[in-house]
Amino acid sequence: MNPNAKRGTVYVVDDDEAVRDSLQWLLEGKDYRVRCFESAEAFLARYDPREVACLIADIRMGGMSGMELQDRLRERHSPLPICFITGHGDVPMAVESMKKGAVDFIQKPFDEAQLLALVERMLTLAQEAFAVHQQAATREALLAKLTARESQVLERIVAGRLNKQIADDLGISIKTVEAHRANIMEKLGANTVADLLKIALAPIPPSKF
């Protein structure tokens, strides 16, 4: 398998067949894996948010526009990096799209070197986002192992409560708190309190795969 294909997929959404063909030819010529769609609606029907990918979309299309597509993806909390293809008169819209999180925009006719560099940058962002979400999924799976009581104890450990204070809070003995702490450490694979805090306090990103 070529190295670029391993990095992720480049989605192309444009209602102009010539543009789709041109982009596919250029990107596949550089060993990128490319999937083309003639409309935003067709893309949304097939898009898998669990895939490492980036999106190149025309800002003006029949049916759903590129910016409406961006809004739809934002509603889904999609981490997909987006670049828009614009005509000269679309620059104000493209700037607005960047305020909403688009990575960049390129004007027609686009420079091939600029486009390739942008695709590389977007796939790097996509891989980083995917790694963060994988870590979050692992964290959630670990925390799901805890019983309700262990979760209560963990919340208080994170808050800096001492064993005696936790015992008083929950109406249990100190020995029971110590037993819960030991179980929590084991289930979360934590060797130290610092390890425990790293797992418990890891940020949960808003985007979801």
PDB file of C-alpha atoms in Angstrom:
ATOM      1  CA  MET A   1       0.000   0.000   0.000  1.00  0.00           C
ATOM      2  CA  ASN A   2       1.243   3.476  -0.794  1.00  0.00           C
ATOM      3  CA  PRO A   3       2.119   5.712   2.183  1.00  0.00           C
ATOM      4  CA  ASN A   4      -0.424   8.426   1.375  1.00  0.00           C
ATOM      5  CA  ALA A   5      -3.308   5.957   1.241  1.00  0.00           C
ATOM      6  CA  LYS A   6      -2.403   4.848   4.757  1.00  0.00           C
ATOM      7  CA  ARG A   7      -2.756   8.431   5.981  1.00  0.00           C
ATOM      8  CA  GLY A   8      -6.445   8.728   5.128  1.00  0.00           C
ATOM      9  CA  THR A   9      -9.048   9.508   2.477  1.00  0.00           C
ATOM     10  CA  VAL A  10      -9.535  12.722   0.542  1.00  0.00           C
ATOM     11  CA  TYR A  11     -13.223  13.396  -0.116  1.00  0.00           C
ATOM     12  CA  VAL A  12     -14.047  15.630  -3.080  1.00  0.00           C
ATOM     13  CA  VAL A  13     -17.552  17.132  -3.296  1.00  0.00           C
ATOM     14  CA  ASP A  14     -18.302  19.190  -6.402  1.00  0.00           C
ATOM     15  CA  ASP A  15     -21.221  19.243  -8.827  1.00  0.00           C
ATOM     16  CA  ASP A  16     -18.847  19.900 -11.732  1.00  0.00           C
ATOM     17  CA  GLU A  17     -17.726  16.561 -13.164  1.00  0.00           C
ATOM     18  CA  ALA A  18     -14.667  18.116 -14.820  1.00  0.00           C
ATOM     19  CA  VAL A  19     -13.455  19.503 -11.487  1.00  0.00           C
ATOM     20  CA  ARG A  20     -14.027  16.163  -9.761  1.00  0.00           C
ATOM     21  CA  ASP A  21     -12.128  14.317 -12.456  1.00  0.00           C
ATOM     22  CA  SER A  22      -9.280  16.835 -12.391  1.00  0.00           C
ATOM     23  CA  LEU A  23      -8.875  16.631  -8.618  1.00  0.00           C
ATOM     24  CA  GLN A  24      -9.127  12.855  -8.610  1.00  0.00           C
ATOM     25  CA  TRP A  25      -6.486  12.578 -11.334  1.00  0.00           C
ATOM     26  CA  LEU A  26      -4.149  14.968  -9.519  1.00  0.00           C
ATOM     27  CA  LEU A  27      -4.523  13.405  -6.062  1.00  0.00           C
ATOM     28  CA  GLU A  28      -4.480   9.775  -7.153  1.00  0.00           C
ATOM     29  CA  GLY A  29      -1.389  10.624  -9.188  1.00  0.00           C
ATOM     30  CA  LYS A  30       0.260  11.452  -5.849  1.00  0.00           C
ATOM     31  CA  ASP A  31      -1.005   8.186  -4.335  1.00  0.00           C
ATOM     32  CA  TYR A  32      -3.816   9.650  -2.236  1.00  0.00           C
ATOM     33  CA  ARG A  33      -6.986   7.626  -1.735  1.00  0.00           C
ATOM     34  CA  VAL A  34      -9.807   9.728  -3.228  1.00  0.00           C
ATOM     35  CA  ARG A  35     -13.606   9.451  -3.126  1.00  0.00           C
ATOM     36  CA  CYS A  36     -15.684  11.839  -5.233  1.00  0.00           C
ATOM     37  CA  PHE A  37     -19.303  12.922  -4.817  1.00  0.00           C
ATOM     38  CA  GLU A  38     -21.458  15.057  -7.105  1.00  0.00           C
ATOM     39  CA  SER A  39     -23.458  16.597  -4.269  1.00  0.00           C
ATOM     40  CA  ALA A  40     -23.281  17.361  -0.565  1.00  0.00           C
ATOM     41  CA  GLU A  41     -26.334  15.177  -0.041  1.00  0.00           C
ATOM     42  CA  ALA A  42     -24.634  12.170  -1.653  1.00  0.00           C
ATOM     43  CA  PHE A  43     -21.539  12.728   0.457  1.00  0.00           C
ATOM     44  CA  LEU A  44     -23.479  12.941   3.743  1.00  0.00           C
ATOM     45  CA  ALA A  45     -25.268   9.697   2.924  1.00  0.00           C
ATOM     46  CA  ARG A  46     -21.935   7.862   2.648  1.00  0.00           C
ATOM     47  CA  TYR A  47     -19.657   9.736   5.041  1.00  0.00           C
ATOM     48  CA  ASP A  48     -18.191   7.645   7.863  1.00  0.00           C
ATOM     49  CA  PRO A  49     -17.004   9.959  10.683  1.00  0.00           C
ATOM     50  CA  ARG A  50     -14.810   7.164  12.088  1.00  0.00           C
ATOM     51  CA  GLU A  51     -12.530   7.371   9.050  1.00  0.00           C
ATOM     52  CA  VAL A  52      -9.365   9.476   8.978  1.00  0.00           C
ATOM     53  CA  ALA A  53     -10.135  11.858   6.134  1.00  0.00           C
ATOM     54  CA  CYS A  54     -10.343  15.418   4.854  1.00  0.00           C
ATOM     55  CA  LEU A  55     -12.806  17.189   2.587  1.00  0.00           C
ATOM     56  CA  ILE A  56     -12.410  19.415  -0.468  1.00  0.00           C
ATOM     57  CA  ALA A  57     -15.776  20.934  -1.386  1.00  0.00           C
ATOM     58  CA  ASP A  58     -17.018  23.552  -3.825  1.00  0.00           C
ATOM     59  CA  ILE A  59     -18.585  26.446  -1.970  1.00  0.00           C
ATOM     60  CA  ARG A  60     -21.334  26.896  -4.606  1.00  0.00           C
ATOM     61  CA  MET A  61     -23.255  23.798  -5.694  1.00  0.00           C
ATOM     62  CA  GLY A  62     -26.733  22.915  -6.827  1.00  0.00           C
ATOM     63  CA  GLY A  63     -28.785  21.679  -3.894  1.00  0.00           C
ATOM     64  CA  MET A  64     -26.934  21.964  -0.592  1.00  0.00           C
ATOM     65  CA  SER A  65     -24.088  24.490  -0.780  1.00  0.00           C
ATOM     66  CA  GLY A  66     -20.617  23.928   0.605  1.00  0.00           C
ATOM     67  CA  MET A  67     -21.308  26.183   3.567  1.00  0.00           C
ATOM     68  CA  GLU A  68     -24.570  24.389   4.316  1.00  0.00           C
ATOM     69  CA  LEU A  69     -22.597  21.131   4.201  1.00  0.00           C
ATOM     70  CA  GLN A  70     -20.129  22.620   6.679  1.00  0.00           C
ATOM     71  CA  ASP A  71     -23.007  23.608   8.970  1.00  0.00           C
ATOM     72  CA  ARG A  72     -24.436  20.079   8.761  1.00  0.00           C
ATOM     73  CA  LEU A  73     -21.072  18.576   9.678  1.00  0.00           C
ATOM     74  CA  ARG A  74     -20.709  21.028  12.575  1.00  0.00           C
ATOM     75  CA  GLU A  75     -24.114  19.916  13.860  1.00  0.00           C
ATOM     76  CA  ARG A  76     -22.781  16.353  13.879  1.00  0.00           C
ATOM     77  CA  HIS A  77     -19.643  17.490  15.757  1.00  0.00           C
ATOM     78  CA  SER A  78     -17.578  16.132  12.874  1.00  0.00           C
ATOM     79  CA  PRO A  79     -13.798  16.596  13.178  1.00  0.00           C
ATOM     80  CA  LEU A  80     -13.399  16.476   9.380  1.00  0.00           C
ATOM     81  CA  PRO A  81     -10.915  19.133   8.140  1.00  0.00           C
ATOM     82  CA  ILE A  82     -12.484  21.101   5.275  1.00  0.00           C
ATOM     83  CA  CYS A  83     -11.054  23.159   2.419  1.00  0.00           C
ATOM     84  CA  PHE A  84     -13.341  25.035   0.029  1.00  0.00           C
ATOM     85  CA  ILE A  85     -12.908  25.606  -3.689  1.00  0.00           C
ATOM     86  CA  THR A  86     -14.027  29.121  -4.545  1.00  0.00           C
ATOM     87  CA  GLY A  87     -14.491  31.458  -7.459  1.00  0.00           C
ATOM     88  CA  HIS A  88     -13.293  35.047  -7.176  1.00  0.00           C
ATOM     89  CA  GLY A  89     -16.687  36.324  -6.016  1.00  0.00           C
ATOM     90  CA  ASP A  90     -16.907  33.666  -3.298  1.00  0.00           C
ATOM     91  CA  VAL A  91     -13.967  34.898  -1.223  1.00  0.00           C
ATOM     92  CA  PRO A  92     -16.134  36.652   1.423  1.00  0.00           C
ATOM     93  CA  MET A  93     -18.074  33.407   1.897  1.00  0.00           C
ATOM     94  CA  ALA A  94     -14.815  31.468   2.112  1.00  0.00           C
ATOM     95  CA  VAL A  95     -13.555  33.797   4.818  1.00  0.00           C
ATOM     96  CA  GLU A  96     -16.799  33.252   6.709  1.00  0.00           C
ATOM     97  CA  SER A  97     -16.348  29.484   6.351  1.00  0.00           C
ATOM     98  CA  MET A  98     -12.901  29.754   7.942  1.00  0.00           C
ATOM     99  CA  LYS A  99     -14.420  31.561  10.916  1.00  0.00           C
ATOM    100  CA  LYS A 100     -16.588  28.472  11.322  1.00  0.00           C
ATOM    101  CA  GLY A 101     -13.559  26.182  11.301  1.00  0.00           C
ATOM    102  CA  ALA A 102     -12.607  25.531   7.676  1.00  0.00           C
ATOM    103  CA  VAL A 103      -8.864  24.961   7.310  1.00  0.00           C
ATOM    104  CA  ASP A 104      -8.458  27.082   4.173  1.00  0.00           C
ATOM    105  CA  PHE A 105      -9.865  27.877   0.758  1.00  0.00           C
ATOM    106  CA  ILE A 106      -8.364  27.793  -2.715  1.00  0.00           C
ATOM    107  CA  GLN A 107      -9.458  29.876  -5.662  1.00  0.00           C
ATOM    108  CA  LYS A 108     -10.126  28.610  -9.174  1.00  0.00           C
ATOM    109  CA  PRO A 109      -8.030  27.928 -11.113  1.00  0.00           C
ATOM    110  CA  PHE A 110      -6.116  26.411  -8.224  1.00  0.00           C
ATOM    111  CA  ASP A 111      -2.385  25.916  -7.934  1.00  0.00           C
ATOM    112  CA  GLU A 112      -1.553  22.201  -7.798  1.00  0.00           C
ATOM    113  CA  ALA A 113       1.369  22.571  -5.390  1.00  0.00           C
ATOM    114  CA  GLN A 114      -0.759  24.692  -3.053  1.00  0.00           C
ATOM    115  CA  LEU A 115      -3.563  22.143  -3.142  1.00  0.00           C
ATOM    116  CA  LEU A 116      -1.265  19.194  -2.441  1.00  0.00           C
ATOM    117  CA  ALA A 117       0.359  20.983   0.483  1.00  0.00           C
ATOM    118  CA  LEU A 118      -3.097  21.790   1.853  1.00  0.00           C
ATOM    119  CA  VAL A 119      -4.252  18.171   1.563  1.00  0.00           C
ATOM    120  CA  GLU A 120      -1.155  17.027   3.426  1.00  0.00           C
ATOM    121  CA  ARG A 121      -1.820  19.550   6.187  1.00  0.00           C
ATOM    122  CA  MET A 122      -5.480  18.532   6.476  1.00  0.00           C
ATOM    123  CA  LEU A 123      -4.672  14.829   6.718  1.00  0.00           C
ATOM    124  CA  THR A 124      -2.170  15.595   9.471  1.00  0.00           C
ATOM    125  CA  LEU A 125      -4.922  17.450  11.354  1.00  0.00           C
ATOM    126  CA  ALA A 126      -7.302  14.532  10.744  1.00  0.00           C
ATOM    127  CA  GLN A 127      -4.816  12.024  12.141  1.00  0.00           C
ATOM    128  CA  GLU A 128      -4.245  14.155  15.235  1.00  0.00           C
ATOM    129  CA  ALA A 129      -8.007  14.482  15.822  1.00  0.00           C
ATOM    130  CA  PHE A 130      -8.462  10.738  15.365  1.00  0.00           C
ATOM    131  CA  ALA A 131      -5.706   9.998  17.886  1.00  0.00           C
ATOM    132  CA  VAL A 132      -7.330  12.308  20.450  1.00  0.00           C
ATOM    133  CA  HIS A 133     -10.675  10.604  20.012  1.00  0.00           C
ATOM    134  CA  GLN A 134      -9.129   7.159  20.264  1.00  0.00           C
ATOM    135  CA  GLN A 135      -7.589   8.197  23.573  1.00  0.00           C
ATOM    136  CA  ALA A 136     -10.960   9.539  24.742  1.00  0.00           C
ATOM    137  CA  ALA A 137     -12.665   6.276  23.757  1.00  0.00           C
ATOM    138  CA  THR A 138     -10.050   4.291  25.694  1.00  0.00           C
ATOM    139  CA  ARG A 139     -10.557   6.528  28.730  1.00  0.00           C
ATOM    140  CA  GLU A 140     -14.321   6.145  28.597  1.00  0.00           C
ATOM    141  CA  ALA A 141     -13.986   2.364  28.318  1.00  0.00           C
ATOM    142  CA  LEU A 142     -11.757   2.301  31.406  1.00  0.00           C
ATOM    143  CA  LEU A 143     -14.074   4.513  33.453  1.00  0.00           C
ATOM    144  CA  ALA A 144     -17.028   2.334  32.446  1.00  0.00           C
ATOM    145  CA  LYS A 145     -15.426  -0.529  34.376  1.00  0.00           C
ATOM    146  CA  LEU A 146     -15.972   1.283  37.660  1.00  0.00           C
ATOM    147  CA  THR A 147     -18.963   0.606  39.866  1.00  0.00           C
ATOM    148  CA  ALA A 148     -21.184   3.515  40.920  1.00  0.00           C
ATOM    149  CA  ARG A 149     -19.508   3.590  44.344  1.00  0.00           C
ATOM    150  CA  GLU A 150     -16.019   3.486  42.828  1.00  0.00           C
ATOM    151  CA  SER A 151     -16.969   6.409  40.579  1.00  0.00           C
ATOM    152  CA  GLN A 152     -18.052   8.365  43.656  1.00  0.00           C
ATOM    153  CA  VAL A 153     -14.739   7.610  45.358  1.00  0.00           C
ATOM    154  CA  LEU A 154     -12.800   8.592  42.223  1.00  0.00           C
ATOM    155  CA  GLU A 155     -14.627  11.942  42.005  1.00  0.00           C
ATOM    156  CA  ARG A 156     -13.526  12.723  45.534  1.00  0.00           C
ATOM    157  CA  ILE A 157      -9.943  11.590  44.955  1.00  0.00           C
ATOM    158  CA  VAL A 158      -9.802  13.959  41.987  1.00  0.00           C
ATOM    159  CA  ALA A 159     -11.210  16.717  44.191  1.00  0.00           C
ATOM    160  CA  GLY A 160      -8.299  16.188  46.581  1.00  0.00           C
ATOM    161  CA  ARG A 161     -10.292  14.649  49.416  1.00  0.00           C
ATOM    162  CA  LEU A 162      -8.407  12.478  51.911  1.00  0.00           C
ATOM    163  CA  ASN A 163      -9.492   8.912  52.686  1.00  0.00           C
ATOM    164  CA  LYS A 164     -11.085   9.961  55.989  1.00  0.00           C
ATOM    165  CA  GLN A 165     -12.977  12.778  54.294  1.00  0.00           C
ATOM    166  CA  ILE A 166     -14.183  10.430  51.546  1.00  0.00           C
ATOM    167  CA  ALA A 167     -15.317   7.953  54.196  1.00  0.00           C
ATOM    168  CA  ASP A 168     -17.273  10.686  55.964  1.00  0.00           C
ATOM    169  CA  ASP A 169     -18.752  11.940  52.676  1.00  0.00           C
ATOM    170  CA  LEU A 170     -20.039   8.505  51.682  1.00  0.00           C
ATOM    171  CA  GLY A 171     -20.787   7.096  55.125  1.00  0.00           C
ATOM    172  CA  ILE A 172     -18.359   4.196  54.775  1.00  0.00           C
ATOM    173  CA  SER A 173     -15.249   3.073  56.652  1.00  0.00           C
ATOM    174  CA  ILE A 174     -11.739   4.193  55.801  1.00  0.00           C
ATOM    175  CA  LYS A 175     -10.823   0.568  55.049  1.00  0.00           C
ATOM    176  CA  THR A 176     -13.657   0.403  52.527  1.00  0.00           C
ATOM    177  CA  VAL A 177     -12.368   3.608  50.900  1.00  0.00           C
ATOM    178  CA  GLU A 178      -8.889   2.084  50.717  1.00  0.00           C
ATOM    179  CA  ALA A 179     -10.328  -1.056  49.111  1.00  0.00           C
ATOM    180  CA  HIS A 180     -12.201   1.042  46.558  1.00  0.00           C
ATOM    181  CA  ARG A 181      -9.036   3.021  45.802  1.00  0.00           C
ATOM    182  CA  ALA A 182      -7.120  -0.192  45.182  1.00  0.00           C
ATOM    183  CA  ASN A 183      -9.851  -1.480  42.853  1.00  0.00           C
ATOM    184  CA  ILE A 184      -9.952   1.827  40.969  1.00  0.00           C
ATOM    185  CA  MET A 185      -6.180   1.827  40.474  1.00  0.00           C
ATOM    186  CA  GLU A 186      -6.287  -1.738  39.167  1.00  0.00           C
ATOM    187  CA  LYS A 187      -9.227  -1.230  36.815  1.00  0.00           C
ATOM    188  CA  LEU A 188      -7.761   1.961  35.334  1.00  0.00           C
ATOM    189  CA  GLY A 189      -4.252   0.517  35.060  1.00  0.00           C
ATOM    190  CA  ALA A 190      -2.849   3.321  37.210  1.00  0.00           C
ATOM    191  CA  ASN A 191       0.332   2.758  39.219  1.00  0.00           C
ATOM    192  CA  THR A 192       0.310   6.102  40.995  1.00  0.00           C
ATOM    193  CA  VAL A 193      -2.189   8.779  41.987  1.00  0.00           C
ATOM    194  CA  ALA A 194      -0.649  10.939  39.256  1.00  0.00           C
ATOM    195  CA  ASP A 195      -1.516   8.263  36.668  1.00  0.00           C
ATOM    196  CA  LEU A 196      -5.023   8.131  38.094  1.00  0.00           C
ATOM    197  CA  LEU A 197      -5.469  11.894  37.773  1.00  0.00           C
ATOM    198  CA  LYS A 198      -4.202  11.887  34.167  1.00  0.00           C
ATOM    199  CA  ILE A 199      -6.905   9.396  33.228  1.00  0.00           C
ATOM    200  CA  ALA A 200      -9.686  11.021  35.230  1.00  0.00           C
ATOM    201  CA  LEU A 201      -8.890  14.586  34.164  1.00  0.00           C
ATOM    202  CA  ALA A 202      -8.112  13.952  30.480  1.00  0.00           C
ATOM    203  CA  PRO A 203     -10.123  16.434  28.373  1.00  0.00           C
ATOM    204  CA  ILE A 204     -13.043  15.054  26.417  1.00  0.00           C
ATOM    205  CA  PRO A 205     -13.140  16.629  22.940  1.00  0.00           C
ATOM    206  CA  PRO A 206     -16.506  17.866  21.621  1.00  0.00           C
ATOM    207  CA  SER A 207     -16.192  16.120  18.249  1.00  0.00           C
ATOM    208  CA  LYS A 208     -17.320  12.522  18.002  1.00  0.00           C
ATOM    209  CA  PHE A 209     -16.280   9.655  15.769  1.00  0.00           C
TER     210      PHE A 209
END
